[in-house]
Amino acid sequence: MTGRFGEPLRSFASDNNSGAHPAILEALAEANEGMAKSYGDDPLSIHVDELFREHFGPRARIHYVVTGTAANVLGLRSVTQTWQSVLCSDLAHIHVDECGAPEAFGGIKVVPIPSASGKIDVQALRPHLQHKGYVHHSQPRVVQITQCTELGTLYSPEEIKTLADFCHKNDLILHMDGARLANACAALGLGFREMTTDLGVDVLSFGGTKNGMLMGEAVVFLNPDLGRDFRYVRKQGMQLVAKMRFVTAQFERYLRDGLWLENAKNANRAARRLAEQVDRIPGVTINRAVQTNAVFASLPRQAVERLLERYYFYIWREEPLEVRWMTSFDTTDEQVDAFAASVREAMNV
């Protein structure tokens, strides 16, 4: 079954491929009534600032942007100088998937660190501090982690607290890429503040696009001493949205009444269901524990090619061959079951 322009209606490639939640579209329609001040000075946007503070603490400062790359790059740019560097996982989005944007637009040196299951720890960071103060070397300033990671794995609260304490002891800033923070919170049974502010995270890229919003992200400064001039960085970075109410209206509905949690729980549950079903198929291997809404699997190339004729998903790695299947806020049991049946068929089981 295909859509109006011939594209498959069901994809397991990315939660970016889903549309917007109906409640988000309703919120946009409501925001479209009448006129309002621009650039975030409208009453709705001011109210959403307060709603964010309810979730992250009274000292949080919030700035809205449109894309995750903008949130990451501009947030990092605002807390670094051009002679400083960001230490991150070798799988981090800023290193792998942002087309050199941190370097091109932020003047930031990104230093990838070999990671285990997408995560970095204090022991991996220590060697990078030995040249602090040495004029010939870029100076580490930020440690960046992704929660949940690019492999769908999770940092425990204790791991984040340990990293934050290490950062602050060594005059470093802890930045979190939270494009899928909702999925992580849903999996661990924690609120946003418990996952970030209370653990010592300084700056957060907070995502909505991957969990039911049409588009919209936020740069959240949890450390009140940071990012005081971010409004100028955002404007210079071409992310000051004129009709800001259409971004904040989405966040208002997203954060109100637990829609974010409902969406994330469904995506996580769908991934677990998918993993459980395909794991029973001979010849299919689930490569790591499914903690959020990502399933990484290995199966013969012929089977992958057969599946790609009917479904859209990413080959994560060519050698050895590994695929990534992502579920979304709107993934249904029927869609999971149909895909699992297609996997079985492709495997000729």
Short mmCIF file of C-alpha atoms in Angstrom, two decimals:
data_model
loop_
_atom_site.label_atom_id
_atom_site.label_comp_id
_atom_site.label_asym_id
_atom_site.label_seq_id
_atom_site.Cartn_x
_atom_site.Cartn_y
_atom_site.Cartn_z
CA MET A 1 0.00 0.00 0.00
CA THR A 2 1.44 3.33 -1.01
CA GLY A 3 0.66 6.95 -0.33
CA ARG A 4 -0.36 9.70 -2.69
CA PHE A 5 3.14 10.14 -4.12
CA GLY A 6 4.04 6.46 -4.23
CA GLU A 7 6.08 6.27 -1.02
CA PRO A 8 5.53 3.33 1.36
CA LEU A 9 3.20 4.25 4.19
CA ARG A 10 5.05 2.14 6.73
CA SER A 11 8.72 2.60 7.48
CA PHE A 12 10.90 1.13 10.16
CA ALA A 13 13.83 3.39 9.25
CA SER A 14 13.39 6.23 11.72
CA ASP A 15 10.92 7.85 14.07
CA ASN A 16 11.52 10.94 11.91
CA ASN A 17 9.49 9.22 9.20
CA SER A 18 6.24 9.33 11.15
CA GLY A 19 3.81 12.18 10.83
CA ALA A 20 2.65 14.40 13.68
CA HIS A 21 0.34 13.26 16.46
CA PRO A 22 -3.26 14.41 15.82
CA ALA A 23 -3.26 16.37 19.08
CA ILE A 24 -0.21 18.30 17.90
CA LEU A 25 -1.95 19.18 14.64
CA GLU A 26 -4.98 20.37 16.63
CA ALA A 27 -2.70 22.57 18.73
CA LEU A 28 -1.24 24.09 15.58
CA ALA A 29 -4.71 24.82 14.24
CA GLU A 30 -5.62 26.54 17.50
CA ALA A 31 -2.42 28.61 17.39
CA ASN A 32 -3.34 29.72 13.89
CA GLU A 33 -6.33 31.72 15.14
CA GLY A 34 -5.82 35.48 15.04
CA MET A 35 -2.53 37.33 15.37
CA ALA A 36 0.22 37.21 17.96
CA LYS A 37 3.53 38.89 18.67
CA SER A 38 6.45 37.35 16.83
CA TYR A 39 9.84 35.90 17.84
CA GLY A 40 8.57 34.30 21.04
CA ASP A 41 7.04 37.36 22.66
CA ASP A 42 3.51 35.97 22.37
CA PRO A 43 1.64 34.84 25.54
CA LEU A 44 1.66 31.18 24.49
CA SER A 45 5.45 31.03 24.11
CA ILE A 46 5.93 32.77 27.45
CA HIS A 47 3.59 30.23 29.05
CA VAL A 48 5.53 27.33 27.52
CA ASP A 49 8.75 28.67 29.06
CA GLU A 50 7.07 28.21 32.43
CA LEU A 51 5.85 24.76 31.46
CA PHE A 52 9.42 23.75 30.66
CA ARG A 53 10.52 25.04 34.08
CA GLU A 54 7.93 22.81 35.70
CA HIS A 55 9.65 19.86 34.04
CA PHE A 56 13.30 20.94 34.40
CA GLY A 57 13.41 23.26 37.40
CA PRO A 58 12.87 26.97 38.04
CA ARG A 59 16.34 28.05 36.89
CA ALA A 60 16.10 26.49 33.43
CA ARG A 61 16.29 28.85 30.45
CA ILE A 62 14.70 27.69 27.23
CA HIS A 63 15.29 28.68 23.61
CA TYR A 64 13.33 27.13 20.74
CA VAL A 65 14.79 26.10 17.40
CA VAL A 66 13.55 24.00 14.50
CA THR A 67 16.09 21.19 14.04
CA GLY A 68 18.11 18.88 16.22
CA THR A 69 21.34 19.81 14.46
CA ALA A 70 20.68 23.48 15.24
CA ALA A 71 20.00 22.66 18.88
CA ASN A 72 23.24 20.72 19.21
CA VAL A 73 25.50 23.05 17.25
CA LEU A 74 24.21 26.35 18.60
CA GLY A 75 24.04 25.06 22.14
CA LEU A 76 27.65 23.89 21.96
CA ARG A 77 28.79 27.04 20.19
CA SER A 78 27.39 29.17 22.99
CA VAL A 79 29.55 27.49 25.64
CA THR A 80 32.83 27.05 23.72
CA GLN A 81 35.57 29.11 22.15
CA THR A 82 37.19 28.15 18.85
CA TRP A 83 40.29 26.80 20.58
CA GLN A 84 38.19 24.42 22.64
CA SER A 85 36.86 20.95 21.91
CA VAL A 86 33.91 18.68 22.61
CA LEU A 87 34.56 15.10 23.71
CA CYS A 88 31.86 12.67 22.59
CA SER A 89 31.17 9.08 21.62
CA ASP A 90 32.49 7.91 18.27
CA LEU A 91 28.83 7.25 17.36
CA ALA A 92 27.57 10.66 18.46
CA HIS A 93 25.25 12.51 16.12
CA ILE A 94 27.49 15.60 16.17
CA HIS A 95 30.40 13.48 14.95
CA VAL A 96 28.69 11.13 12.49
CA ASP A 97 25.47 12.68 11.24
CA GLU A 98 25.72 16.46 11.19
CA CYS A 99 27.86 16.94 8.09
CA GLY A 100 30.61 18.81 9.93
CA ALA A 101 28.16 21.46 11.18
CA PRO A 102 29.83 21.81 14.60
CA GLU A 103 33.13 22.56 12.86
CA ALA A 104 31.69 24.67 10.02
CA PHE A 105 29.22 26.81 11.95
CA GLY A 106 30.43 26.49 15.51
CA GLY A 107 34.18 26.50 15.03
CA ILE A 108 34.19 23.53 17.40
CA LYS A 109 36.67 20.67 17.32
CA VAL A 110 34.81 17.41 17.88
CA VAL A 111 36.92 14.65 19.45
CA PRO A 112 35.35 11.18 19.11
CA ILE A 113 36.05 8.64 21.83
CA PRO A 114 35.67 4.87 21.32
CA SER A 115 32.49 3.82 23.08
CA ALA A 116 30.97 0.67 24.46
CA SER A 117 27.35 0.25 23.38
CA GLY A 118 27.27 3.91 22.40
CA LYS A 119 28.32 5.13 25.84
CA ILE A 120 31.46 6.78 27.17
CA ASP A 121 32.74 6.79 30.73
CA VAL A 122 35.17 8.65 32.93
CA GLN A 123 38.04 6.28 32.20
CA ALA A 124 37.74 6.98 28.48
CA LEU A 125 37.78 10.73 29.15
CA ARG A 126 40.81 10.93 31.44
CA PRO A 127 43.53 10.65 28.74
CA HIS A 128 42.06 13.63 26.91
CA LEU A 129 42.69 15.93 29.85
CA GLN A 130 46.46 15.45 29.99
CA HIS A 131 47.08 18.35 27.59
CA LYS A 132 44.91 20.87 29.38
CA GLY A 133 46.83 24.13 29.50
CA TYR A 134 49.22 23.07 26.73
CA VAL A 135 49.08 25.75 24.06
CA HIS A 136 49.60 23.40 21.10
CA HIS A 137 46.46 21.37 21.79
CA SER A 138 42.77 22.09 21.52
CA GLN A 139 41.44 22.51 25.04
CA PRO A 140 38.63 20.17 26.18
CA ARG A 141 35.62 22.16 27.33
CA VAL A 142 32.53 19.99 26.86
CA VAL A 143 31.67 16.34 27.31
CA GLN A 144 28.66 15.36 25.24
CA ILE A 145 26.50 12.32 25.80
CA THR A 146 23.36 11.15 24.02
CA GLN A 147 20.40 9.82 26.01
CA CYS A 148 19.24 7.45 24.70
CA THR A 149 22.33 6.66 22.64
CA GLU A 150 22.56 6.18 18.91
CA LEU A 151 22.36 2.43 19.58
CA GLY A 152 19.16 2.79 21.60
CA THR A 153 21.02 2.02 24.82
CA LEU A 154 20.70 3.94 28.07
CA TYR A 155 22.95 5.69 30.52
CA SER A 156 21.80 4.92 34.04
CA PRO A 157 21.21 7.91 36.32
CA GLU A 158 24.28 6.85 38.28
CA GLU A 159 26.43 6.89 35.13
CA ILE A 160 25.24 10.38 34.22
CA LYS A 161 25.87 11.66 37.75
CA THR A 162 29.38 10.21 37.70
CA LEU A 163 30.11 11.94 34.37
CA ALA A 164 28.67 15.23 35.60
CA ASP A 165 30.76 15.15 38.78
CA PHE A 166 33.87 14.38 36.76
CA CYS A 167 33.12 17.25 34.38
CA HIS A 168 32.55 19.80 37.10
CA LYS A 169 35.65 18.69 39.00
CA ASN A 170 37.71 19.27 35.83
CA ASP A 171 36.09 22.55 34.70
CA LEU A 172 34.15 20.84 31.93
CA ILE A 173 30.54 21.21 30.85
CA LEU A 174 28.22 18.23 30.45
CA HIS A 175 25.97 18.53 27.39
CA MET A 176 23.22 16.03 26.64
CA ASP A 177 21.81 15.37 23.19
CA GLY A 178 18.24 14.53 24.16
CA ALA A 179 16.69 14.03 20.74
CA ARG A 180 15.03 10.90 22.18
CA LEU A 181 15.12 11.86 25.85
CA ALA A 182 11.42 11.03 26.17
CA ASN A 183 12.11 7.42 25.18
CA ALA A 184 14.88 7.20 27.77
CA CYS A 185 12.67 8.65 30.51
CA ALA A 186 9.85 6.28 29.61
CA ALA A 187 12.21 3.29 29.71
CA LEU A 188 13.73 4.22 33.07
CA GLY A 189 10.57 5.52 34.71
CA LEU A 190 12.06 8.96 35.34
CA GLY A 191 10.92 12.52 34.71
CA PHE A 192 12.90 15.02 32.66
CA ARG A 193 14.31 16.79 35.71
CA GLU A 194 15.35 13.53 37.35
CA MET A 195 17.24 12.59 34.18
CA THR A 196 19.00 15.91 33.68
CA THR A 197 18.95 18.79 36.17
CA ASP A 198 19.11 16.63 39.28
CA LEU A 199 22.08 14.69 37.89
CA GLY A 200 24.18 17.73 36.98
CA VAL A 201 23.60 18.05 33.22
CA ASP A 202 24.48 21.63 32.23
CA VAL A 203 23.02 22.02 28.73
CA LEU A 204 20.39 19.96 26.95
CA SER A 205 19.20 19.61 23.37
CA PHE A 206 15.58 18.63 23.94
CA GLY A 207 13.83 16.87 21.10
CA GLY A 208 10.19 16.74 20.07
CA THR A 209 10.32 15.89 16.38
CA LYS A 210 11.10 12.20 16.87
CA ASN A 211 8.23 11.69 19.32
CA GLY A 212 5.14 13.09 17.65
CA MET A 213 5.80 16.75 16.97
CA LEU A 214 5.79 18.17 13.46
CA MET A 215 9.08 19.95 14.04
CA GLY A 216 10.66 21.69 16.96
CA GLU A 217 13.52 21.31 19.41
CA ALA A 218 14.74 23.34 22.36
CA VAL A 219 18.10 24.34 23.80
CA VAL A 220 17.70 24.18 27.56
CA PHE A 221 20.34 25.71 29.82
CA LEU A 222 20.06 23.92 33.16
CA ASN A 223 23.16 25.62 34.55
CA PRO A 224 22.06 29.26 34.93
CA ASP A 225 25.63 30.51 34.53
CA LEU A 226 25.74 29.31 30.92
CA GLY A 227 24.26 30.58 27.68
CA ARG A 228 23.34 34.06 28.82
CA ASP A 229 23.91 35.43 25.32
CA PHE A 230 22.32 32.52 23.51
CA ARG A 231 19.58 34.67 22.00
CA TYR A 232 22.24 36.34 19.87
CA VAL A 233 23.81 33.01 18.95
CA ARG A 234 20.39 31.72 17.87
CA LYS A 235 19.68 34.78 15.75
CA GLN A 236 23.11 34.65 14.11
CA GLY A 237 22.56 30.94 13.56
CA MET A 238 19.34 31.65 11.62
CA GLN A 239 17.12 29.79 14.08
CA LEU A 240 15.06 32.64 15.56
CA VAL A 241 11.62 31.66 14.23
CA ALA A 242 9.38 34.60 13.43
CA LYS A 243 6.08 32.80 14.03
CA MET A 244 7.40 31.14 17.16
CA ARG A 245 3.95 30.26 18.44
CA PHE A 246 3.78 27.43 15.91
CA VAL A 247 6.77 25.79 17.59
CA THR A 248 5.73 26.48 21.17
CA ALA A 249 2.12 25.43 20.57
CA GLN A 250 3.45 21.97 19.78
CA PHE A 251 5.56 21.88 22.93
CA GLU A 252 2.61 23.07 25.03
CA ARG A 253 0.49 20.13 23.92
CA TYR A 254 3.45 17.75 23.97
CA LEU A 255 4.32 18.50 27.59
CA ARG A 256 0.75 18.84 28.85
CA ASP A 257 -1.12 15.81 30.19
CA GLY A 258 1.76 13.42 29.55
CA LEU A 259 1.46 13.16 25.76
CA TRP A 260 5.26 12.91 25.51
CA LEU A 261 5.24 9.90 27.84
CA GLU A 262 2.33 8.17 26.13
CA ASN A 263 4.06 8.52 22.76
CA ALA A 264 7.43 7.31 24.01
CA LYS A 265 5.96 4.34 25.82
CA ASN A 266 4.21 3.19 22.67
CA ALA A 267 7.37 3.46 20.58
CA ASN A 268 9.41 1.55 23.18
CA ARG A 269 6.76 -1.13 23.58
CA ALA A 270 6.50 -1.62 19.81
CA ALA A 271 10.25 -2.15 19.59
CA ARG A 272 10.18 -4.76 22.33
CA ARG A 273 7.32 -6.54 20.58
CA LEU A 274 9.22 -6.53 17.31
CA ALA A 275 12.41 -7.81 18.91
CA GLU A 276 10.57 -10.61 20.70
CA GLN A 277 8.95 -11.78 17.48
CA VAL A 278 11.93 -11.67 15.15
CA ASP A 279 14.24 -13.17 17.77
CA ARG A 280 12.28 -16.41 17.39
CA ILE A 281 13.09 -16.63 13.69
CA PRO A 282 16.05 -18.92 12.91
CA GLY A 283 18.91 -16.98 11.35
CA VAL A 284 17.95 -13.61 12.84
CA THR A 285 20.14 -12.25 15.65
CA ILE A 286 19.21 -9.32 17.89
CA ASN A 287 22.58 -7.72 18.53
CA ARG A 288 21.94 -5.84 21.75
CA ALA A 289 19.30 -5.43 24.42
CA VAL A 290 16.30 -3.43 23.21
CA GLN A 291 15.98 -0.68 25.80
CA THR A 292 14.11 2.00 23.87
CA ASN A 293 12.64 2.17 20.34
CA ALA A 294 15.55 0.79 18.29
CA VAL A 295 16.17 -2.79 17.23
CA PHE A 296 19.56 -3.70 15.77
CA ALA A 297 19.65 -7.07 14.05
CA SER A 298 21.77 -9.25 11.80
CA LEU A 299 20.33 -11.48 9.10
CA PRO A 300 21.48 -12.72 5.69
CA ARG A 301 21.91 -10.11 2.96
CA GLN A 302 19.42 -11.87 0.69
CA ALA A 303 16.75 -11.56 3.34
CA VAL A 304 17.56 -7.88 3.85
CA GLU A 305 17.23 -7.24 0.12
CA ARG A 306 13.86 -8.98 0.03
CA LEU A 307 12.61 -6.91 2.95
CA LEU A 308 13.79 -3.66 1.37
CA GLU A 309 11.49 -4.34 -1.55
CA ARG A 310 8.52 -3.88 0.79
CA TYR A 311 9.76 -1.76 3.70
CA TYR A 312 12.07 1.16 4.20
CA PHE A 313 14.79 0.84 6.86
CA TYR A 314 18.50 1.54 7.22
CA ILE A 315 21.45 -0.76 6.82
CA TRP A 316 23.39 0.37 9.86
CA ARG A 317 26.63 -1.37 8.99
CA GLU A 318 27.81 -3.20 5.88
CA GLU A 319 30.50 -5.44 7.37
CA PRO A 320 29.37 -7.38 9.22
CA LEU A 321 25.88 -6.65 7.92
CA GLU A 322 23.59 -5.09 10.51
CA VAL A 323 20.23 -3.34 10.12
CA ARG A 324 18.38 -0.88 12.32
CA TRP A 325 14.61 -1.04 12.77
CA MET A 326 13.00 1.92 14.52
CA THR A 327 9.49 2.16 15.91
CA SER A 328 7.50 5.35 16.47
CA PHE A 329 4.79 6.88 18.62
CA ASP A 330 2.19 5.67 16.09
CA THR A 331 3.52 2.17 15.40
CA THR A 332 0.71 -0.34 15.94
CA ASP A 333 0.76 -3.98 16.96
CA GLU A 334 -0.64 -4.90 13.57
CA GLN A 335 2.21 -3.12 11.79
CA VAL A 336 4.79 -4.83 13.98
CA ASP A 337 3.21 -8.23 13.45
CA ALA A 338 3.04 -7.72 9.68
CA PHE A 339 6.69 -6.68 9.54
CA ALA A 340 7.75 -9.65 11.68
CA ALA A 341 5.81 -11.93 9.34
CA SER A 342 7.64 -10.36 6.40
CA VAL A 343 10.97 -11.01 8.09
CA ARG A 344 10.00 -14.67 8.53
CA GLU A 345 8.96 -14.84 4.89
CA ALA A 346 12.20 -13.20 3.73
CA MET A 347 14.14 -15.78 5.70
CA ASN A 348 12.14 -18.54 3.95
CA VAL A 349 11.12 -19.93 7.32
#
